[in-house]
Coordinates of C-alpha atoms and ligand atoms in Angstrom, one line a residue:
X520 CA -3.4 21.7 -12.7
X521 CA -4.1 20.1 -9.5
X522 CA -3.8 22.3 -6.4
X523 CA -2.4 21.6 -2.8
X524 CA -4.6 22.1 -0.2
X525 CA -4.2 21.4 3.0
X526 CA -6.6 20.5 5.0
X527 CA -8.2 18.8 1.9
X528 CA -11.6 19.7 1.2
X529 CA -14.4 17.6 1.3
X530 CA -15.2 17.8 -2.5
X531 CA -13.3 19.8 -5.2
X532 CA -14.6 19.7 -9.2
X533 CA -11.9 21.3 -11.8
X534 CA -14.0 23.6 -13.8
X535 CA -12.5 24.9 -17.7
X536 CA -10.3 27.8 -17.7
X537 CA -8.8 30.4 -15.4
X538 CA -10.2 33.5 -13.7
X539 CA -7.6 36.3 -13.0
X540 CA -6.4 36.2 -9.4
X541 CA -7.8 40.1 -8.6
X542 CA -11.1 39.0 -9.7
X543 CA -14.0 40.5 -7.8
X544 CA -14.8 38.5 -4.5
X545 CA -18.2 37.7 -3.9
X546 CA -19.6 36.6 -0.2
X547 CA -22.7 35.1 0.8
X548 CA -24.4 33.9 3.9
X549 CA -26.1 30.7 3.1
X550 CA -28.1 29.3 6.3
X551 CA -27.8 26.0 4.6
X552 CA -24.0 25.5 4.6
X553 CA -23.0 23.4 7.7
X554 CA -21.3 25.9 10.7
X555 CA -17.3 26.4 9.6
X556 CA -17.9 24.8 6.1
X557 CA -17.9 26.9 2.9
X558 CA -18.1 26.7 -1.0
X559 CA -15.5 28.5 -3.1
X560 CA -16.7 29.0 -6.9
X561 CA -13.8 30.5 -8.9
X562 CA -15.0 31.0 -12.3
X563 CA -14.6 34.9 -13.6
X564 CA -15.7 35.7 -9.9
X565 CA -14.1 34.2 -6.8
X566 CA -17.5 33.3 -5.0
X567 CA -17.6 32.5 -1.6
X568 CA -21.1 30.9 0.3
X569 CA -20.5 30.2 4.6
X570 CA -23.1 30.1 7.3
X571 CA -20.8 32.0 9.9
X572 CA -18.1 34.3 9.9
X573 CA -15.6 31.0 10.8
X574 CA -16.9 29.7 7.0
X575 CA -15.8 32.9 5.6
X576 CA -12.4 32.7 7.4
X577 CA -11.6 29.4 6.4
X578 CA -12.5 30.2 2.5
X579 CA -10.2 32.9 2.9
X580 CA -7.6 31.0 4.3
X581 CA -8.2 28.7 1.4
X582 CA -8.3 30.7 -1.5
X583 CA -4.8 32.3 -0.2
X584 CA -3.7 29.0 -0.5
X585 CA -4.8 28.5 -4.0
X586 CA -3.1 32.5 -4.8
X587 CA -0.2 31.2 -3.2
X588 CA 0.9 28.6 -5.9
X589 CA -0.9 29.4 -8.7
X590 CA 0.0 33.4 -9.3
X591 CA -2.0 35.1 -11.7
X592 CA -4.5 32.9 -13.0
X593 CA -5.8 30.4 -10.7
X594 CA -7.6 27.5 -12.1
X595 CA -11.9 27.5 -12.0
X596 CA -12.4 25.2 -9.4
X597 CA -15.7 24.8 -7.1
X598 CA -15.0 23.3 -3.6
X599 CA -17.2 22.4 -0.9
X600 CA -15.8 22.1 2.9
X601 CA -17.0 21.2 6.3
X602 CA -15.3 19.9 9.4
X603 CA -14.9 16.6 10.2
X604 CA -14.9 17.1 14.0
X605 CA -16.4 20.5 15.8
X606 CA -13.6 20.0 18.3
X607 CA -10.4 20.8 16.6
X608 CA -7.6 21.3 19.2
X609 CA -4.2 22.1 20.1
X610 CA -2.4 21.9 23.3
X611 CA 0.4 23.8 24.8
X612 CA 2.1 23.4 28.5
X613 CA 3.1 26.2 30.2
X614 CA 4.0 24.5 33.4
X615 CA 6.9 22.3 32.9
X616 CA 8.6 25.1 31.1
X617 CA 7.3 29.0 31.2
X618 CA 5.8 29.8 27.6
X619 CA 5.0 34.1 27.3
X620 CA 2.2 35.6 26.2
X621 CA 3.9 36.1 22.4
X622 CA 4.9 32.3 22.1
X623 CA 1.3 31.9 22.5
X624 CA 0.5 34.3 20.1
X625 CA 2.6 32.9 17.7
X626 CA 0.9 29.6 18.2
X627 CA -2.5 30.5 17.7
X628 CA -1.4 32.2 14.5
X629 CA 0.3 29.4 13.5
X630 CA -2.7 27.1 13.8
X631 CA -6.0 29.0 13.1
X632 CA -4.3 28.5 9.6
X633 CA -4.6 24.9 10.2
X634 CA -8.4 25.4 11.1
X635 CA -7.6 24.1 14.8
X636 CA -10.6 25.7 17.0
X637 CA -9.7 25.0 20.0
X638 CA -6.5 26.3 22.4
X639 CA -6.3 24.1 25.2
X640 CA -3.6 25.6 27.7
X641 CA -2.6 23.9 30.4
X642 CA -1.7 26.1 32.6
X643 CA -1.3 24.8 36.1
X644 CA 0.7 21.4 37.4
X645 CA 3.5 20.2 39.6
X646 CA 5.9 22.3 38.4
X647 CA 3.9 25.9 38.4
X648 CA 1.2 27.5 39.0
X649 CA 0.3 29.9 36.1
X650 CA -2.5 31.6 36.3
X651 CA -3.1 34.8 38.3
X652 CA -6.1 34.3 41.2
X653 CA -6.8 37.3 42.6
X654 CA -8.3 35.8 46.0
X655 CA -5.0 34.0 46.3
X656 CA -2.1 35.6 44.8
X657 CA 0.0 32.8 47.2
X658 CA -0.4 31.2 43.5
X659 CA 2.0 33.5 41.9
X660 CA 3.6 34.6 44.9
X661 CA 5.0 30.8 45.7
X662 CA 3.1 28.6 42.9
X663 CA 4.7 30.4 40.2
X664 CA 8.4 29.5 41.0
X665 CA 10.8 26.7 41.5
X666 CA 14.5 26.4 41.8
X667 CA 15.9 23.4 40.3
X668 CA 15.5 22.1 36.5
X669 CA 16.1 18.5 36.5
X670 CA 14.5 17.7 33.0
X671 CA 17.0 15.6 30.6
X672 CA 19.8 17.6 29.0
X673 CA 18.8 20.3 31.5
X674 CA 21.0 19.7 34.7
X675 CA 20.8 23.3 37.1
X676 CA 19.9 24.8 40.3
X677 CA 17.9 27.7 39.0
X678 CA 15.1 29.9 39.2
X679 CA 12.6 29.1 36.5
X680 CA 9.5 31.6 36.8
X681 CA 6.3 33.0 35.0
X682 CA 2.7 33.6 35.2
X683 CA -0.1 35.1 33.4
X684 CA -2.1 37.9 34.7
X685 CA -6.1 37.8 34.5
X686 CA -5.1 40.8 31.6
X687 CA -3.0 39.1 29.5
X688 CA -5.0 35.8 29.9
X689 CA -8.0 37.8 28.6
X690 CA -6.1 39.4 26.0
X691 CA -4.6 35.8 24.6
X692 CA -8.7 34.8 24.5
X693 CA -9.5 38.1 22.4
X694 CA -6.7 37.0 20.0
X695 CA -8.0 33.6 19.8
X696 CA -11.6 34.5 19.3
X697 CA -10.0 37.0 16.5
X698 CA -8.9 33.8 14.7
X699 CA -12.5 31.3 15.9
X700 CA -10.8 29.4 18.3
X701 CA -11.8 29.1 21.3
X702 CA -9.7 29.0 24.7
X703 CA -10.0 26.1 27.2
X704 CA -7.6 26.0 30.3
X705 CA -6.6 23.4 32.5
X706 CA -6.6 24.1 35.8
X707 CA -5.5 20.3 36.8
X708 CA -6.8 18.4 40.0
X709 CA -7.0 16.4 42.0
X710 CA -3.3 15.3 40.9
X711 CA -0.8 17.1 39.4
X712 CA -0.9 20.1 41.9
X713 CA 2.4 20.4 44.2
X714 CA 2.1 23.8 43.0
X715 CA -1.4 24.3 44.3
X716 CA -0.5 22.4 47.8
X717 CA 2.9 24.5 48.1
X718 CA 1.0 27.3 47.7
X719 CA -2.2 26.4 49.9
X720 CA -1.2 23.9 52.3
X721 CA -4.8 23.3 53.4
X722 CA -5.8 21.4 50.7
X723 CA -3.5 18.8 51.1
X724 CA -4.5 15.8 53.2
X725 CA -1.8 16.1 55.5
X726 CA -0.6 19.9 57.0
X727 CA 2.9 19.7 55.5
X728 CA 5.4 21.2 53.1
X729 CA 5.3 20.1 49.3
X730 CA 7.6 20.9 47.2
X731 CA 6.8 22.6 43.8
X732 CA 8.7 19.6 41.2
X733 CA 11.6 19.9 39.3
X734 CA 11.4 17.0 37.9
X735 CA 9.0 15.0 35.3
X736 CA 7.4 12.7 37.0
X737 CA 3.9 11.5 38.8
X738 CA 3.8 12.7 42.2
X739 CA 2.1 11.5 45.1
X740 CA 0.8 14.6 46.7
X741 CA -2.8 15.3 45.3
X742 CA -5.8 17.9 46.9
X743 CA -7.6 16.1 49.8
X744 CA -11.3 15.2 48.1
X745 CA -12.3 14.6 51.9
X746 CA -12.6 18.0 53.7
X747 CA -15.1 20.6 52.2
X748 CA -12.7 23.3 52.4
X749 CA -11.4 21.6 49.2
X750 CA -14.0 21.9 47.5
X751 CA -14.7 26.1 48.8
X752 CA -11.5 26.9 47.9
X753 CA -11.5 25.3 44.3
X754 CA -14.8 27.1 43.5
X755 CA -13.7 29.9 44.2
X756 CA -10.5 29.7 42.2
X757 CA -12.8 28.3 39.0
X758 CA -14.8 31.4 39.6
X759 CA -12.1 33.7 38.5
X760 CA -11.5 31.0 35.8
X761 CA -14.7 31.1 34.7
X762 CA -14.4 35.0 34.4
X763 CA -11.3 34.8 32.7
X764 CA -12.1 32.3 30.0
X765 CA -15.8 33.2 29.0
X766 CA -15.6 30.0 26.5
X767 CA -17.7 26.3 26.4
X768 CA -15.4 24.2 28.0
X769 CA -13.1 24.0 31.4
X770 CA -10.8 21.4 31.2
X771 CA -10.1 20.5 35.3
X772 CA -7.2 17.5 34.7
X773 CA -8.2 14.4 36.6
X774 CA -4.6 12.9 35.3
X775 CA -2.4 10.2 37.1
X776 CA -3.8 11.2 40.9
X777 CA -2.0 8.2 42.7
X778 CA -4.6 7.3 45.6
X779 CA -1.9 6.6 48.4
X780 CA -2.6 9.8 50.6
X781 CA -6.2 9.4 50.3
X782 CA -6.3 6.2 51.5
X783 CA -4.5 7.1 54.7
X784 CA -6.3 10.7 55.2
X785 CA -9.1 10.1 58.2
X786 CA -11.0 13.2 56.0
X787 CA -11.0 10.8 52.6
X788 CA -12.3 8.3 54.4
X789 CA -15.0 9.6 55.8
X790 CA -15.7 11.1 52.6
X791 CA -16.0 7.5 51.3
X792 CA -18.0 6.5 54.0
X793 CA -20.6 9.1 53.9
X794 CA -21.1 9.1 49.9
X795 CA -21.2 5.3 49.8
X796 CA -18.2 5.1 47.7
X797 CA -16.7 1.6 46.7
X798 CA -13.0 3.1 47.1
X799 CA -10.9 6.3 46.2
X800 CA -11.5 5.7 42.4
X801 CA -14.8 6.1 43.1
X802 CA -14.0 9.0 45.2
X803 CA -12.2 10.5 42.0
X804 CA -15.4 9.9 40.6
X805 CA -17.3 11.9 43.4
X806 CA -14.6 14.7 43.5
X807 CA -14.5 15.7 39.5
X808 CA -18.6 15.2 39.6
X809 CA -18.7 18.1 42.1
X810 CA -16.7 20.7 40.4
X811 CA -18.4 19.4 37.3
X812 CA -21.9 20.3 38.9
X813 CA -20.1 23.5 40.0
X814 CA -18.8 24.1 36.6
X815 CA -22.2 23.1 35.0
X816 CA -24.0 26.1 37.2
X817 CA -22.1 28.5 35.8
X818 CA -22.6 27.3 32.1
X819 CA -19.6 25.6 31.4
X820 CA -19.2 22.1 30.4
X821 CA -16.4 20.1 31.6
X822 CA -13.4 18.0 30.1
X823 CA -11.4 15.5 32.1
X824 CA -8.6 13.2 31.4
X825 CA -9.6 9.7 30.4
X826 CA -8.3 8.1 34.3
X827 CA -11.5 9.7 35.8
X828 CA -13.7 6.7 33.9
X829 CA -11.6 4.6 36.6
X830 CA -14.0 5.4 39.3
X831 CA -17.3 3.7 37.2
X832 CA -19.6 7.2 38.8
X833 CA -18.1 9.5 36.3
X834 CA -21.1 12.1 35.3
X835 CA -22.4 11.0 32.1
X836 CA -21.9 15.1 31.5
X837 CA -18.0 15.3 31.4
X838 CA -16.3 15.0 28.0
X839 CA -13.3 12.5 28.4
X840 CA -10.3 13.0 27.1
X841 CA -8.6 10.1 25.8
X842 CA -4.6 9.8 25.9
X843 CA -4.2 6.1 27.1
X844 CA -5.9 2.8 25.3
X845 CA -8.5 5.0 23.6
X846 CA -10.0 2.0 21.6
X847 CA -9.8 -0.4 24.4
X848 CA -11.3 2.6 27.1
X849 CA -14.0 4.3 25.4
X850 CA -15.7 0.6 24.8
X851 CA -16.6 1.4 28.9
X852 CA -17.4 4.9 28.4
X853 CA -21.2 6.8 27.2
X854 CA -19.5 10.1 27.5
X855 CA -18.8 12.4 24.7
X856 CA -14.6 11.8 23.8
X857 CA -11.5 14.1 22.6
X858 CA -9.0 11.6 21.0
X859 CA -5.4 12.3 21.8
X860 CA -3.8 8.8 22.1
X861 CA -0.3 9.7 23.1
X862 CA 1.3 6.9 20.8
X863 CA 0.1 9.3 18.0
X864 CA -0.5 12.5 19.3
X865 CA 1.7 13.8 21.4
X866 CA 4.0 16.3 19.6
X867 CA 6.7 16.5 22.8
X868 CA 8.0 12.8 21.9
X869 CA 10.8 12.7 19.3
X870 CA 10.4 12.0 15.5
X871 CA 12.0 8.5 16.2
X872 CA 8.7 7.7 18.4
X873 CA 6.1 9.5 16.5
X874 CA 7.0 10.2 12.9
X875 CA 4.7 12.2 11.3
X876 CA 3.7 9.3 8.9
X877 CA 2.2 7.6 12.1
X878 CA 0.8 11.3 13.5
X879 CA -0.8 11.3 9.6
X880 CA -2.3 7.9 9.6
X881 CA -4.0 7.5 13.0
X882 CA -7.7 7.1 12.9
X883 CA -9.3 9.1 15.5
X884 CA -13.0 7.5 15.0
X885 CA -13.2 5.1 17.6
X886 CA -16.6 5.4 17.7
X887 CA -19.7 7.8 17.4
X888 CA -19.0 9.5 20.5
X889 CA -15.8 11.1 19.3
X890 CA -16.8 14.9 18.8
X891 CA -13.2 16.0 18.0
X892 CA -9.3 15.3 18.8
X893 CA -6.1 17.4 20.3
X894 CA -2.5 17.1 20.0
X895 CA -0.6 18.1 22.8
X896 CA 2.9 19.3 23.5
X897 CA 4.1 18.6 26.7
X898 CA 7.1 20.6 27.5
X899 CA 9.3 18.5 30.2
X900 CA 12.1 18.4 27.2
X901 CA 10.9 21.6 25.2
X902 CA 13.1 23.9 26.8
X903 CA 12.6 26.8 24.6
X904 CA 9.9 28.1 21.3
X905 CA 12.7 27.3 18.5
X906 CA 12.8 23.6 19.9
X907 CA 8.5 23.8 20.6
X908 CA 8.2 24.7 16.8
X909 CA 10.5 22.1 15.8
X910 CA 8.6 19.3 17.8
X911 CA 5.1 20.7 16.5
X912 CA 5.5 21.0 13.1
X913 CA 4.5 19.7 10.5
X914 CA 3.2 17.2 13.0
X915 CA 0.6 19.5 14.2
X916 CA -0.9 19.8 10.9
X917 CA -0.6 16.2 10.3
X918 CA -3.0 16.0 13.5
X919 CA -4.9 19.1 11.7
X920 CA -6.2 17.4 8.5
X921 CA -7.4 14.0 10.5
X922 CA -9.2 16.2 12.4
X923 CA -10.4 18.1 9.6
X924 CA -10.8 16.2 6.2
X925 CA -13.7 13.5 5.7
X926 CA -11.8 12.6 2.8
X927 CA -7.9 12.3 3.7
X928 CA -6.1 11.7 1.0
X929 CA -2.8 9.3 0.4
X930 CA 0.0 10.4 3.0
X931 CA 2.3 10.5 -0.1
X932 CA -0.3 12.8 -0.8
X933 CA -0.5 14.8 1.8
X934 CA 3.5 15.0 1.9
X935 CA 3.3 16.1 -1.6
X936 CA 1.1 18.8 -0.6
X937 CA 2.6 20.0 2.5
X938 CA 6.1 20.2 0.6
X939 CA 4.3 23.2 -1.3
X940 CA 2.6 24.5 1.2
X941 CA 4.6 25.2 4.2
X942 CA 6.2 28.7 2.7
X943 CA 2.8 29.6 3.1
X944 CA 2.5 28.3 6.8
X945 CA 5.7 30.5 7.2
X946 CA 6.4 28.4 10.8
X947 CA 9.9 29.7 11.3
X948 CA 11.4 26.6 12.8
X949 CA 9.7 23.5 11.2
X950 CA 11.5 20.3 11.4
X951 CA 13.7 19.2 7.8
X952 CA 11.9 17.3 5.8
X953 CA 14.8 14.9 6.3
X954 CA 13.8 14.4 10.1
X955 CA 10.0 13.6 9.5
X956 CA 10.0 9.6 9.0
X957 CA 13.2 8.4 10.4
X958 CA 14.6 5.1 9.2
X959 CA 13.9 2.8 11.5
X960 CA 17.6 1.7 11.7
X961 CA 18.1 5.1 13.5
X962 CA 15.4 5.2 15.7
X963 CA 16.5 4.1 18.8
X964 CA 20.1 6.3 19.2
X965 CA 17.9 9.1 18.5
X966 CA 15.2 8.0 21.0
X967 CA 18.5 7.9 23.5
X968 CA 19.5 11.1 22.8
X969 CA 16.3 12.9 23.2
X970 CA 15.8 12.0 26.7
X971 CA 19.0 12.4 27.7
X972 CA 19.8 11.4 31.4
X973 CA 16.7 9.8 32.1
X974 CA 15.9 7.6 28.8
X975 CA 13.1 5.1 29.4
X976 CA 13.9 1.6 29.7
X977 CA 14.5 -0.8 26.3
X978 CA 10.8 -2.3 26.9
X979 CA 9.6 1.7 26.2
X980 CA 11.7 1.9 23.2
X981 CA 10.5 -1.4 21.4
X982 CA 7.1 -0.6 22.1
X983 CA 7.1 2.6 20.9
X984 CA 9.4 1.1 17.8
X985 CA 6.6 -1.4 17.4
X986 CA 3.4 0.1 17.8
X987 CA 2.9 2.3 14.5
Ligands
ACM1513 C1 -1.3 13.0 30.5 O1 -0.5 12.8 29.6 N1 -1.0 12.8 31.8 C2 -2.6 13.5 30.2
ZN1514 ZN1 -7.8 13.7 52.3

């Protein structure tokens, strides 16, 4: 018999016979296997050889699998596993709409069985402020609450609230480490932060009111990269960050910061002046390099989005994360790159835009400076964790095996295999079968309907239709 296995290992030899499924289980370390990779040897004994407890893990998680379907008497098999990438992540937003403590839970339950590593949470943007900062609980106390949801379908004047305290932030990175992922937040800047600038007026270029969104959108107010208060008050909030999240990486944004307030503050453009800057990309450049250098002192390394390689002085240091042109971007980049090309990775776009077929087939090595990939959901339009789940899977393990398996098999394959497996995902609200590859013919009604009031124009529709 041929099992399903999901993500498929690296090498797997069918051996004579069976061995009884209680059969004694044997671990060793063996320095030699690469870190998260195993061998499983089923043959009388169910033999297990990792470097790290993450090896052992992941053979666990594997020889469930093979229990699963084949009952009593599993097949003697010998399989040998390792990563493809050592940055295996997933991405929820807990900004747009408020996502508890338990829905996180669930999600990191969900995809340490998928061998995901890595739990970015984004956790601060125009629409809230999440996490709790003890030096400035105006975060919560304003940042955490807007009235007015103007997303889609969603059409209300109300209160939509949440945050995290530093307690249950640290408990969701004790879960996470339970399951050998680690946790990497966003705190975003310098765009994406009405939030921030509602809360703390003073970093804003201008001294006036902004508004915490209620709307998707880009929005023009960003944090002034001019005066050095910025910059004192930032540290200071990544220092509690820091504490929080004790883990490698601190993702800090650098996302669609529209440059129109900088280039009228007097502060920017002194800033500019000063530093020699060729413009406000560059200063972009100068601004994520200091908290970088910040981050860097306290042992973190530092993940940006890919529009910080806009201002040519990025610090060779940061890891970029690519979601636009990834092929056509990193070509300008030496830095060390997350893949998450949003034509293929982003989980919050519907079926009829990203079927899991296209999710399945993408090929994340661009080049040798990839060290791993992320799929994101974005939750503008995810209004609640049924819906979240719906949206995610199976395309989040889709994204799992490309990031996993050296050798990928067939997506008839890998459908074949997932049709077996996901009882033993037991994700309560995976998407039908049915809605996985829509016909084509349907695509575009069904693009309509998911964005509701605000669909994007037909030149967004055909290009998404055209671009598998
Ligand atoms: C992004 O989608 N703005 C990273
Ligand atoms: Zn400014």
């Amino acid at each position: 018999m041929k099992l399903s296995l999901i993500p498929y290992p690296s090498s797997i030899t069918y051996l004579d016979g069976f061995t009884r499924s209680d059969a004694r289980v044997i671990k060793i370390t063996d320095t030699s296997v690469p870190k998260e990779g195993f061998c499983v040897h089923i043959e009388n004994t169910v033999t297990i050889e990792a470097s790290d407890a993450a090896g052992f893990y992941y053979a666990d998680l594997l020889i469930e699998q093979i229990r699963f379907q084949c009952g009593q008497n599993l097949p003697n098999v010998h399989i040998e596993d390792a990563p493809k990438y050592e940055y295996r992540s997933f991405m929820v937003d807990c900004c747009r709409h408020f996502f508890d403590v338990d829905t996180i839970r669930q999600m990191i339950e969900y995809c340490a069985k998928l061998r995901f590593n890595v739990f970015h949470w984004h956790i601060t943007d125009d629409q809230g402020w999440r996490p709790e900062i003890k030096a400035y609980p105006e975060l919560i106390e304003t940042g955490s609450k807007r009235i007015g949801n103007h997303f889609g379908k969603e059409q209300n004047e109300e209160i939509h609230s949440g945050h995290f305290t530093q307690e249950e932030m640290r408990e969701v990175v004790e879960f996470a480490h339970s399951h050998h992922m680690q946790v990497v937040p966003e705190i975003d800047m310098p765009g994406h932060t009405s939030a921030l600038l509602a809360s703390l007026p003073g970093l804003a270029c201008e001294n006036k009111l902004v508004d915490i969104k209620t709307t998707a959108g880009i929005f023009k107010d960003i944090v002034c990269a001019g005066k050095e208060s910025s910059y004192e008050t930032l540290f200071e909030i990544l220092d509690e960050i820091c504490d929080i999240f004790p883990d490698e990486y601190i993702h800090i944004g650098g996302d669609e910061a529209p440059k129109q307030q900088w280039k009228n503050c007097p502060d920017c453009q002194q800033r500019i002046r000063e530093e020699n800057l060729k413009d406000e990309e560059a200063l972009q450049g100068y601004f994520i390099n200091r908290i970088t250098d910040c981050l860097n002192s306290k042992g973190k390394k530092v993940i940006s989005w890919n529009e910080s390689l806009n201002s040519g002085n990025l610090s060779k240091d940061v890891v970029v994360q690519m979601w636009l042109d990834p092929k056509k971007l990193s070509k300008k980049s030496p830095n060390r790159l997350i893949v998450s090309d949003f034509y293929h990775r982003y989980a919050d776009y519907p079926y009829a835009m990203t079927p899991l077929k296209k999710v399945y087939n993408y090929d994340t090595d661009i080049n040798n400076n990839v060290i791993g990939t992320d799929i994101p959901i974005w939750t503008e339009y995810v209004y609640d964790f049924e819906y979240m789940q719906y949206m995610c899977f199976p395309r989040y393990i889709a994204a799992a095996q490309a990031g996993w398996s050296k050798n990928r098999p067939d997506y008839s394959v890998f459908k074949a295999h997932l049709k077996e497996l996901l009882p033993w995902f037991g994700i309560e609200n995976c998407a039908k079968e049915s809605e996985w590859d829509p016909p084509t013919a349907s695509r575009i009604a069904k693009v309509i309907s998911h964005f509701g009031a605000i669909c994007p124009n037909e030149n967004i529709r055909n290009y998404f239709l055209n671009k598998e």
